[in-house]
mmCIF file of C-alpha atoms and ligand atoms in Angstrom:
data_model
loop_
_atom_site.group_PDB
_atom_site.id
_atom_site.type_symbol
_atom_site.label_atom_id
_atom_site.label_comp_id
_atom_site.label_asym_id
_atom_site.label_seq_id
_atom_site.Cartn_x
_atom_site.Cartn_y
_atom_site.Cartn_z
ATOM 1 C CA ARG A 1133 113.172 168.700 82.070
ATOM 2 C CA GLN A 1134 116.810 169.659 81.475
ATOM 3 C CA MET A 1135 117.470 169.504 85.252
ATOM 4 C CA GLN A 1136 115.875 166.082 85.452
ATOM 5 C CA ARG A 1137 118.020 164.756 82.599
ATOM 6 C CA GLN A 1138 121.134 166.202 84.179
ATOM 7 C CA GLU A 1139 120.315 164.523 87.495
ATOM 8 C CA GLN A 1140 119.628 161.195 85.796
ATOM 9 C CA PHE A 1141 122.923 161.475 83.950
ATOM 10 C CA GLU A 1142 124.883 162.234 87.127
ATOM 11 C CA ALA A 1143 123.158 159.301 88.873
ATOM 12 C CA ARG A 1144 124.156 156.938 86.064
ATOM 13 C CA ILE A 1145 127.779 158.118 86.309
ATOM 14 C CA ALA A 1146 127.713 157.740 90.091
ATOM 15 C CA ALA A 1147 126.401 154.186 89.694
ATOM 16 C CA GLY A 1148 129.348 153.389 87.405
ATOM 17 C CA GLU A 1149 127.193 152.975 84.280
ATOM 18 C CA PHE A 1150 128.640 153.495 80.829
ATOM 19 C CA ILE A 1151 127.249 156.185 78.538
ATOM 20 C CA GLU A 1152 126.528 155.228 74.934
ATOM 21 C CA ALA A 1153 126.563 157.513 71.890
ATOM 22 C CA LYS A 1154 122.763 157.800 71.674
ATOM 23 C CA ASP A 1155 122.267 158.529 75.381
ATOM 24 C CA TRP A 1156 121.585 162.053 76.586
ATOM 25 C CA MET A 1157 124.700 163.778 77.929
ATOM 26 C CA PRO A 1158 125.498 167.303 79.123
ATOM 27 C CA GLU A 1159 127.078 169.499 76.458
ATOM 28 C CA HIS A 1160 130.212 170.010 78.580
ATOM 29 C CA TYR A 1161 130.683 166.228 78.931
ATOM 30 C CA ARG A 1162 130.400 165.854 75.154
ATOM 31 C CA GLN A 1163 132.869 168.699 74.497
ATOM 32 C CA THR A 1164 135.372 167.373 77.053
ATOM 33 C CA LEU A 1165 135.364 163.949 75.451
ATOM 34 C CA LEU A 1166 135.569 165.364 71.966
ATOM 35 C CA ARG A 1167 138.601 167.429 72.984
ATOM 36 C CA GLN A 1168 140.378 164.530 74.660
ATOM 37 C CA ILE A 1169 139.563 161.832 72.080
ATOM 38 C CA SER A 1170 140.393 164.004 69.070
ATOM 39 C CA GLN A 1171 143.692 165.083 70.690
ATOM 40 C CA HIS A 1172 144.415 161.440 71.373
ATOM 41 C CA ALA A 1173 143.642 160.506 67.738
ATOM 42 C CA HIS A 1174 145.895 163.295 66.444
ATOM 43 C CA SER A 1175 148.683 162.053 68.760
ATOM 44 C CA GLU A 1176 148.531 158.599 67.226
ATOM 45 C CA ILE A 1177 148.679 159.970 63.695
ATOM 46 C CA VAL A 1178 151.441 162.509 64.364
ATOM 47 C CA GLY A 1179 153.179 159.817 66.435
ATOM 48 C CA MET A 1180 153.737 157.819 63.241
ATOM 49 C CA LEU A 1181 156.182 160.458 61.993
ATOM 50 C CA PRO A 1182 159.171 160.244 64.370
ATOM 51 C CA GLU A 1183 159.349 156.466 63.915
ATOM 52 C CA GLY A 1184 158.371 156.436 60.246
ATOM 53 C CA ASN A 1185 161.681 158.241 59.746
ATOM 54 C CA TRP A 1186 163.573 155.106 60.710
ATOM 55 C CA ILE A 1187 161.760 152.411 58.686
ATOM 56 C CA THR A 1188 164.266 152.647 55.837
ATOM 57 C CA ARG A 1189 167.191 152.626 58.263
ATOM 58 C CA ALA A 1190 166.279 149.708 60.556
ATOM 59 C CA PRO A 1191 169.372 147.567 61.198
ATOM 60 C CA THR A 1192 167.842 144.165 60.345
ATOM 61 C CA LEU A 1193 164.882 142.740 58.445
ATOM 62 C CA LYS A 1194 163.296 141.620 61.726
ATOM 63 C CA ARG A 1195 163.531 145.086 63.284
ATOM 64 C CA LYS A 1196 162.189 146.645 60.092
ATOM 65 C CA ALA A 1197 159.153 144.331 60.024
ATOM 66 C CA ILE A 1198 158.449 145.080 63.696
ATOM 67 C CA LEU A 1199 158.741 148.839 63.191
ATOM 68 C CA LEU A 1200 156.495 148.748 60.119
ATOM 69 C CA ALA A 1201 153.843 146.830 62.069
ATOM 70 C CA LYS A 1202 154.060 149.243 64.982
ATOM 71 C CA VAL A 1203 153.704 152.358 62.840
ATOM 72 C CA GLN A 1204 150.731 150.759 61.051
ATOM 73 C CA ASP A 1205 149.143 149.975 64.429
ATOM 74 C CA GLU A 1206 149.418 153.647 65.344
ATOM 75 C CA GLY A 1207 147.594 154.590 62.135
ATOM 76 C CA GLY A 1208 144.892 152.096 63.131
ATOM 77 C CA HIS A 1209 144.634 153.576 66.635
ATOM 78 C CA GLY A 1210 144.139 157.024 65.133
ATOM 79 C CA LEU A 1211 141.321 155.670 62.968
ATOM 80 C CA TYR A 1212 139.461 153.942 65.840
ATOM 81 C CA LEU A 1213 139.779 157.107 67.883
ATOM 82 C CA TYR A 1214 138.523 159.399 65.107
ATOM 83 C CA ALA A 1215 135.569 156.993 64.752
ATOM 84 C CA ALA A 1216 134.919 157.171 68.526
ATOM 85 C CA ALA A 1217 135.064 160.984 68.380
ATOM 86 C CA GLU A 1218 132.675 161.044 65.399
ATOM 87 C CA THR A 1219 129.997 159.426 67.592
ATOM 88 C CA LEU A 1220 130.012 162.704 69.551
ATOM 89 C CA GLY A 1221 128.949 164.690 66.518
ATOM 90 C CA SER A 1222 132.140 166.063 65.011
ATOM 91 C CA SER A 1223 133.188 165.028 61.520
ATOM 92 C CA ARG A 1224 136.645 163.733 60.730
ATOM 93 C CA ALA A 1225 137.072 166.619 58.285
ATOM 94 C CA GLN A 1226 136.458 169.115 61.104
ATOM 95 C CA MET A 1227 138.936 167.373 63.393
ATOM 96 C CA LEU A 1228 141.612 167.225 60.702
ATOM 97 C CA ALA A 1229 141.050 170.866 59.795
ATOM 98 C CA ALA A 1230 141.647 171.742 63.462
ATOM 99 C CA LEU A 1231 144.884 169.728 63.462
ATOM 100 C CA HIS A 1232 146.168 171.140 60.186
ATOM 101 C CA SER A 1233 145.493 174.734 61.161
ATOM 102 C CA GLY A 1234 147.351 174.272 64.462
ATOM 103 C CA ARG A 1235 144.205 174.775 66.603
ATOM 104 C CA ALA A 1236 144.132 171.198 67.923
ATOM 105 C CA LYS A 1237 146.722 169.737 70.262
ATOM 106 C CA TYR A 1238 148.525 166.423 70.025
ATOM 107 C CA SER A 1239 150.905 164.880 72.557
ATOM 108 C CA SER A 1240 153.941 166.991 73.450
ATOM 109 C CA ILE A 1241 156.193 163.951 73.122
ATOM 110 C CA PHE A 1242 156.022 163.833 69.332
ATOM 111 C CA ASN A 1243 157.684 167.226 69.024
ATOM 112 C CA TYR A 1244 161.094 165.805 69.903
ATOM 113 C CA PRO A 1245 163.547 164.529 67.249
ATOM 114 C CA THR A 1246 164.563 160.877 66.741
ATOM 115 C CA LEU A 1247 168.325 161.131 66.325
ATOM 116 C CA THR A 1248 169.561 157.521 66.432
ATOM 117 C CA TRP A 1249 168.313 153.935 66.153
ATOM 118 C CA ALA A 1250 168.373 153.727 69.963
ATOM 119 C CA ASP A 1251 165.536 156.287 69.937
ATOM 120 C CA MET A 1252 163.276 153.607 68.391
ATOM 121 C CA GLY A 1253 163.844 151.279 71.331
ATOM 122 C CA THR A 1254 163.566 154.108 73.832
ATOM 123 C CA ILE A 1255 160.287 155.361 72.387
ATOM 124 C CA GLY A 1256 158.884 151.834 72.679
ATOM 125 C CA TRP A 1257 160.105 151.417 76.235
ATOM 126 C CA LEU A 1258 159.445 154.858 77.721
ATOM 127 C CA VAL A 1259 156.916 156.598 75.459
ATOM 128 C CA ASP A 1260 154.709 153.568 74.844
ATOM 129 C CA GLY A 1261 155.257 152.521 78.458
ATOM 130 C CA ALA A 1262 153.913 155.898 79.591
ATOM 131 C CA ALA A 1263 151.080 155.651 77.070
ATOM 132 C CA ILE A 1264 150.007 152.265 78.496
ATOM 133 C CA MET A 1265 150.085 153.573 82.063
ATOM 134 C CA ASN A 1266 147.832 156.468 81.007
ATOM 135 C CA GLN A 1267 145.581 154.421 78.727
ATOM 136 C CA VAL A 1268 144.773 151.276 80.724
ATOM 137 C CA PRO A 1269 142.472 153.289 83.055
ATOM 138 C CA LEU A 1270 140.799 154.755 79.947
ATOM 139 C CA CYS A 1271 139.455 151.249 79.169
ATOM 140 C CA ARG A 1272 137.037 152.046 82.046
ATOM 141 C CA CYS A 1273 136.218 155.558 80.794
ATOM 142 C CA SER A 1274 132.522 156.327 81.335
ATOM 143 C CA TYR A 1275 132.020 156.933 77.601
ATOM 144 C CA ALA A 1276 131.636 153.422 76.195
ATOM 145 C CA PRO A 1277 132.767 153.929 72.562
ATOM 146 C CA TYR A 1278 136.079 155.403 73.805
ATOM 147 C CA ALA A 1279 136.491 152.680 76.450
ATOM 148 C CA ARG A 1280 135.915 149.953 73.845
ATOM 149 C CA ALA A 1281 138.460 151.464 71.440
ATOM 150 C CA MET A 1282 141.004 151.621 74.259
ATOM 151 C CA VAL A 1283 140.899 147.875 74.957
ATOM 152 C CA ARG A 1284 142.440 146.905 71.634
ATOM 153 C CA ILE A 1285 144.750 149.922 71.635
ATOM 154 C CA CYS A 1286 146.191 148.920 75.002
ATOM 155 C CA ARG A 1287 146.857 145.370 73.840
ATOM 156 C CA GLU A 1288 148.766 146.688 70.849
ATOM 157 C CA GLU A 1289 150.623 149.287 72.939
ATOM 158 C CA SER A 1290 151.849 146.527 75.174
ATOM 159 C CA PHE A 1291 153.475 144.824 72.165
ATOM 160 C CA HIS A 1292 155.009 148.204 71.269
ATOM 161 C CA GLN A 1293 156.481 148.584 74.718
ATOM 162 C CA ARG A 1294 157.891 145.057 74.728
ATOM 163 C CA GLN A 1295 159.512 145.393 71.316
ATOM 164 C CA GLY A 1296 161.214 148.631 72.398
ATOM 165 C CA TYR A 1297 162.550 147.094 75.577
ATOM 166 C CA ASP A 1298 163.739 144.045 73.634
ATOM 167 C CA ALA A 1299 165.602 146.222 71.100
ATOM 168 C CA LEU A 1300 167.350 148.097 73.915
ATOM 169 C CA LEU A 1301 168.179 144.916 75.811
ATOM 170 C CA THR A 1302 169.785 143.482 72.666
ATOM 171 C CA MET A 1303 171.922 146.586 72.232
ATOM 172 C CA MET A 1304 172.915 146.672 75.891
ATOM 173 C CA ARG A 1305 173.732 142.940 76.196
ATOM 174 C CA GLN A 1306 175.083 142.083 72.751
ATOM 175 C CA GLY A 1307 176.088 145.473 71.372
ATOM 176 C CA SER A 1308 179.339 147.423 71.291
ATOM 177 C CA ASP A 1309 180.342 150.144 73.745
ATOM 178 C CA ALA A 1310 179.266 152.695 71.153
ATOM 179 C CA GLN A 1311 175.792 151.114 70.968
ATOM 180 C CA ARG A 1312 175.464 151.082 74.759
ATOM 181 C CA ALA A 1313 176.429 154.753 74.834
ATOM 182 C CA MET A 1314 173.792 155.425 72.162
ATOM 183 C CA VAL A 1315 171.110 153.798 74.360
ATOM 184 C CA GLN A 1316 172.200 155.826 77.399
ATOM 185 C CA ASP A 1317 172.088 159.035 75.355
ATOM 186 C CA ALA A 1318 168.605 158.252 74.017
ATOM 187 C CA VAL A 1319 167.297 157.479 77.533
ATOM 188 C CA GLU A 1320 168.681 160.794 78.777
ATOM 189 C CA ARG A 1321 166.899 162.714 76.026
ATOM 190 C CA TRP A 1322 163.533 160.918 76.353
ATOM 191 C CA TRP A 1323 163.176 160.535 80.127
ATOM 192 C CA TRP A 1324 161.919 163.992 81.072
ATOM 193 C CA PRO A 1325 159.651 164.467 78.020
ATOM 194 C CA SER A 1326 158.112 161.030 78.825
ATOM 195 C CA LEU A 1327 157.222 162.227 82.331
ATOM 196 C CA MET A 1328 155.560 165.302 80.775
ATOM 197 C CA MET A 1329 153.252 163.091 78.682
ATOM 198 C CA PHE A 1330 150.994 162.613 81.727
ATOM 199 C CA GLY A 1331 150.074 166.290 81.632
ATOM 200 C CA PRO A 1332 150.633 169.137 84.105
ATOM 201 C CA PRO A 1333 150.686 168.610 87.888
ATOM 202 C CA ASP A 1334 147.185 168.012 89.263
ATOM 203 C CA GLU A 1335 146.917 171.465 90.810
ATOM 204 C CA GLN A 1336 147.724 173.069 87.432
ATOM 205 C CA SER A 1337 145.436 170.804 85.392
ATOM 206 C CA PRO A 1338 142.289 172.768 84.519
ATOM 207 C CA HIS A 1339 140.283 169.760 83.262
ATOM 208 C CA SER A 1340 141.188 167.060 85.767
ATOM 209 C CA ALA A 1341 138.663 167.684 88.551
ATOM 210 C CA GLN A 1342 135.608 167.612 86.282
ATOM 211 C CA SER A 1343 136.947 164.773 84.125
ATOM 212 C CA MET A 1344 137.549 162.677 87.255
ATOM 213 C CA ARG A 1345 134.036 163.416 88.550
ATOM 214 C CA TRP A 1346 132.574 162.254 85.265
ATOM 215 C CA GLY A 1347 134.739 159.120 85.106
ATOM 216 C CA ILE A 1348 136.395 160.259 81.888
ATOM 217 C CA LYS A 1349 139.752 160.160 83.651
ATOM 218 C CA ARG A 1350 139.977 157.493 86.353
ATOM 219 C CA VAL A 1351 143.444 158.258 87.758
ATOM 220 C CA SER A 1352 145.060 161.694 88.118
ATOM 221 C CA ASN A 1353 148.026 162.985 86.080
ATOM 222 C CA ASP A 1354 150.407 162.937 89.060
ATOM 223 C CA ARG A 1355 149.392 159.492 90.281
ATOM 224 C CA LEU A 1356 149.914 157.977 86.839
ATOM 225 C CA ARG A 1357 153.278 159.718 86.518
ATOM 226 C CA GLN A 1358 154.346 158.304 89.878
ATOM 227 C CA GLN A 1359 153.209 154.786 88.905
ATOM 228 C CA PHE A 1360 155.221 155.070 85.699
ATOM 229 C CA ILE A 1361 158.368 156.168 87.538
ATOM 230 C CA ASP A 1362 158.011 153.377 90.080
ATOM 231 C CA ALA A 1363 157.589 150.751 87.358
ATOM 232 C CA THR A 1364 160.417 152.069 85.192
ATOM 233 C CA VAL A 1365 163.229 152.289 87.737
ATOM 234 C CA ALA A 1366 163.499 148.506 88.050
ATOM 235 C CA GLN A 1367 163.389 148.077 84.272
ATOM 236 C CA ALA A 1368 166.240 150.599 83.887
ATOM 237 C CA ARG A 1369 168.297 148.594 86.366
ATOM 238 C CA VAL A 1370 167.810 145.376 84.376
ATOM 239 C CA LEU A 1371 168.769 147.198 81.188
ATOM 240 C CA GLY A 1372 171.844 148.725 82.784
ATOM 241 C CA VAL A 1373 171.028 152.360 81.964
ATOM 242 C CA THR A 1374 171.020 155.349 84.304
ATOM 243 C CA LEU A 1375 167.943 157.539 84.430
ATOM 244 C CA PRO A 1376 169.075 161.188 84.226
ATOM 245 C CA ASP A 1377 167.756 162.321 87.599
ATOM 246 C CA PRO A 1378 170.218 162.535 90.515
ATOM 247 C CA ASP A 1379 167.289 163.021 92.931
ATOM 248 C CA LEU A 1380 165.559 159.796 91.936
ATOM 249 C CA ARG A 1381 165.512 157.505 94.956
ATOM 250 C CA TRP A 1382 163.234 155.120 96.824
ATOM 251 C CA ASN A 1383 161.358 156.699 99.704
ATOM 252 C CA PRO A 1384 160.550 153.945 102.229
ATOM 253 C CA GLN A 1385 158.012 156.149 104.060
ATOM 254 C CA ARG A 1386 155.970 156.842 100.935
ATOM 255 C CA GLN A 1387 156.758 153.440 99.390
ATOM 256 C CA GLN A 1388 157.337 155.357 96.157
ATOM 257 C CA HIS A 1389 160.270 157.007 94.418
ATOM 258 C CA ASP A 1390 161.075 160.655 95.009
ATOM 259 C CA HIS A 1391 162.182 162.454 91.873
ATOM 260 C CA GLY A 1392 163.709 165.742 90.777
ATOM 261 C CA ALA A 1393 161.737 168.768 89.565
ATOM 262 C CA ILE A 1394 160.197 168.577 86.108
ATOM 263 C CA ASP A 1395 160.810 171.612 83.896
ATOM 264 C CA TRP A 1396 157.186 172.610 83.330
ATOM 265 C CA SER A 1397 158.198 175.723 81.385
ATOM 266 C CA GLU A 1398 159.525 173.365 78.684
ATOM 267 C CA PHE A 1399 156.200 171.481 78.663
ATOM 268 C CA TRP A 1400 154.074 174.634 78.248
ATOM 269 C CA ARG A 1401 156.427 175.888 75.530
ATOM 270 C CA VAL A 1402 156.189 172.602 73.573
ATOM 271 C CA ILE A 1403 152.399 172.349 73.791
ATOM 272 C CA SER A 1404 151.988 175.945 72.702
ATOM 273 C CA GLY A 1405 153.823 175.175 69.440
ATOM 274 C CA ASP A 1406 157.439 176.001 70.238
ATOM 275 C CA GLY A 1407 159.060 172.581 70.711
ATOM 276 C CA PRO A 1408 162.047 171.324 68.708
ATOM 277 C CA CYS A 1409 159.960 169.699 65.943
ATOM 278 C CA ASN A 1410 156.445 171.240 66.098
ATOM 279 C CA GLN A 1411 156.746 172.962 62.726
ATOM 280 C CA GLU A 1412 158.283 169.948 61.038
ATOM 281 C CA ARG A 1413 155.600 167.560 62.352
ATOM 282 C CA LEU A 1414 152.655 169.740 61.415
ATOM 283 C CA GLY A 1415 154.265 170.563 58.061
ATOM 284 C CA ALA A 1416 154.616 166.824 57.303
ATOM 285 C CA ARG A 1417 150.937 166.183 58.161
ATOM 286 C CA VAL A 1418 149.687 169.059 56.018
ATOM 287 C CA GLN A 1419 151.909 167.954 53.129
ATOM 288 C CA ALA A 1420 150.596 164.366 53.414
ATOM 289 C CA TRP A 1421 147.004 165.670 53.386
ATOM 290 C CA ASP A 1422 147.645 167.834 50.313
ATOM 291 C CA ASP A 1423 149.486 165.024 48.514
ATOM 292 C CA GLY A 1424 146.528 162.705 49.181
ATOM 293 C CA ALA A 1425 143.962 165.029 47.542
ATOM 294 C CA TRP A 1426 143.918 162.994 44.304
ATOM 295 C CA VAL A 1427 143.256 159.753 46.246
ATOM 296 C CA ARG A 1428 140.243 161.286 48.013
ATOM 297 C CA ALA A 1429 138.927 162.705 44.716
ATOM 298 C CA ALA A 1430 139.357 159.335 42.974
ATOM 299 C CA ALA A 1431 137.618 157.455 45.827
ATOM 300 C CA LEU A 1432 134.664 159.856 45.725
ATOM 301 C CA ALA A 1433 134.409 159.589 41.919
ATOM 302 C CA HIS A 1434 134.510 155.784 42.186
ATOM 303 C CA ALA A 1435 131.815 155.759 44.880
ATOM 304 C CA ALA A 1436 129.580 158.066 42.799
ATOM 305 C CA LYS A 1437 129.970 155.820 39.738
ATOM 306 C CA HIS A 1438 128.958 152.723 41.706
ATOM 307 C CA SER A 1439 126.162 154.182 43.809
ATOM 308 C CA PRO A 1440 122.656 153.235 42.634
ATOM 309 C CA ALA A 1441 121.051 155.735 40.252
ATOM 310 C CA PRO A 1442 118.503 157.980 42.003
ATOM 311 C CA ALA A 1443 114.891 156.760 41.632
ATOM 312 C CA GLN A 1444 113.019 158.470 38.748
HETATM 313 N N1 LIG B 449 150.736 166.962 75.368
HETATM 314 C C1 LIG B 449 149.984 167.938 74.833
HETATM 315 N N2 LIG B 449 149.023 168.584 75.526
HETATM 316 C C2 LIG B 449 148.829 168.192 76.795
HETATM 317 C C3 LIG B 449 149.554 167.167 77.406
HETATM 318 C C4 LIG B 449 150.555 166.546 76.637
HETATM 319 N N3 LIG B 449 151.345 165.592 77.123
HETATM 320 N N4 LIG B 449 149.120 167.021 78.665
HETATM 321 C C5 LIG B 449 148.146 167.930 78.860
HETATM 322 N N5 LIG B 449 147.982 168.642 77.735
HETATM 323 C C6 LIG B 449 147.082 169.771 77.528
HETATM 324 C C7 LIG B 449 145.624 169.362 77.646
HETATM 325 O O1 LIG B 449 145.176 168.841 76.424
HETATM 326 C C8 LIG B 449 144.990 170.676 78.023
HETATM 327 O O2 LIG B 449 144.933 171.528 76.872
HETATM 328 P P1 LIG B 449 143.505 172.037 76.220
HETATM 329 O O3 LIG B 449 142.728 172.666 77.330
HETATM 330 O O4 LIG B 449 143.914 172.976 75.149
HETATM 331 O O5 LIG B 449 142.839 170.821 75.689
HETATM 332 C C9 LIG B 449 146.034 171.288 78.936
HETATM 333 O O6 LIG B 449 147.276 170.694 78.573
HETATM 334 C C10 LIG B 449 145.765 171.076 80.419
HETATM 335 O O7 LIG B 449 145.907 169.692 80.775
HETATM 336 P P2 LIG B 449 144.844 168.839 81.620
HETATM 337 O O8 LIG B 449 143.864 169.745 82.300
HETATM 338 O O9 LIG B 449 145.589 167.890 82.487
HETATM 339 O O10 LIG B 449 144.090 168.076 80.422
HETATM 340 P P3 LIG B 449 143.372 166.655 80.403
HETATM 341 O O11 LIG B 449 142.455 166.509 81.546
HETATM 342 O O12 LIG B 449 142.830 166.454 79.035
HETATM 343 O O13 LIG B 449 144.589 165.597 80.641
HETATM 344 C C11 LIG B 449 145.820 163.980 79.329
HETATM 345 C C12 LIG B 449 145.641 165.462 79.693
HETATM 346 C C13 LIG B 449 146.309 163.224 80.571
HETATM 347 C C14 LIG B 449 146.881 163.874 78.221
HETATM 348 C C15 LIG B 449 144.455 163.409 78.881
HETATM 349 O O14 LIG B 449 143.902 164.212 77.872
HETATM 350 C C16 LIG B 449 144.516 161.996 78.372
HETATM 351 O O15 LIG B 449 144.618 161.059 79.154
HETATM 352 N N6 LIG B 449 144.409 161.802 77.030
HETATM 353 C C17 LIG B 449 144.335 160.512 76.404
HETATM 354 C C18 LIG B 449 145.689 159.921 76.185
HETATM 355 C C19 LIG B 449 146.446 160.581 75.067
HETATM 356 O O16 LIG B 449 146.025 161.506 74.424
HETATM 357 N N7 LIG B 449 147.632 160.057 74.786
HETATM 358 C C20 LIG B 449 148.383 160.564 73.660
HETATM 359 C C21 LIG B 449 149.779 160.220 73.708
HETATM 360 S S1 LIG B 449 150.090 158.528 73.800
HETATM 361 C C22 LIG B 449 150.380 157.964 72.260
HETATM 362 O O17 LIG B 449 149.778 158.337 71.354
HETATM 363 C C23 LIG B 449 151.468 156.928 72.089
#
């Protein structure tokens, strides 16, 4: 019976059908999704921190309102994604416990510091740009609750990318020399970590082959990274910034850009907990959770007071 279910499942995937929460699925498929979706949710929540830092220091009311909206969107994305992961049988409390104890991963990119206002624009342009490139194919992920959550997330990410590019364009076209230098410096610091967001090279990616077979991932890490580089070079030219890679050049044979070597030792170090801000980020999340204990207790007490009395 198990074999028959497995075969039916594989046939549905091969036919391009979507899998719903109540459908039968192999345990490994469920665990793979739970790992990826919960990591994605944690990334959104931890991703609020580097930008949250700058809300009180935004240069104008308009930029402040935009940044506030963006950081709130990221909180919302985390919540849809936790809800999608809950359909696979894990509770939010379990997922948060895994994050707070350091067992769960979140995106490497959020372990880098945000040193200047230009980092806000650069995160929008490069980090959210990379996120969109990675996430648009996830709207066709074979697991329907995740795919549905991704549709709205991608729309919002595209606003995030545009606002970042707009902030940088304003600084480059209307700013002072010092502001232009600040943008160039931010781009130099964020470029390589943005390329690492797509994950390790395909041949060093333990999960890719199976996730591609199951339609969880639709496009490989390296292909997405290449698409991102190809799209970004022209945008950098319009902005007037130099991407910090002397080997970056158009290859007419491949019809793609060649690029310099990525320092994968830095990537593995950051995702194993030893990046510039890992401790600070996790510390801030744990502190926020502890500080919110009274809110959770009050909400539970309120719910208990207003729930109908048990039947006699
Ligand atoms: N940051 C942290 N960990 C990473 C990253 C990264 N940028 N890339 C890969 N990893 C981890 C994987 O989670 C995996 O670790 P695990 O076995 O402990 O779970 C390991 O490195 C090996 O990588 P892969 O085999 O390539 O893993 P996977 O098939 O899951 O692919 C990827 C990684 C591309 C990030 C995939 O999980 C994905 O598309 N996730 C959804 C998108 C997402 O999470 N985006 C978050 C950042 S965007 C944002 O929030 C703005």
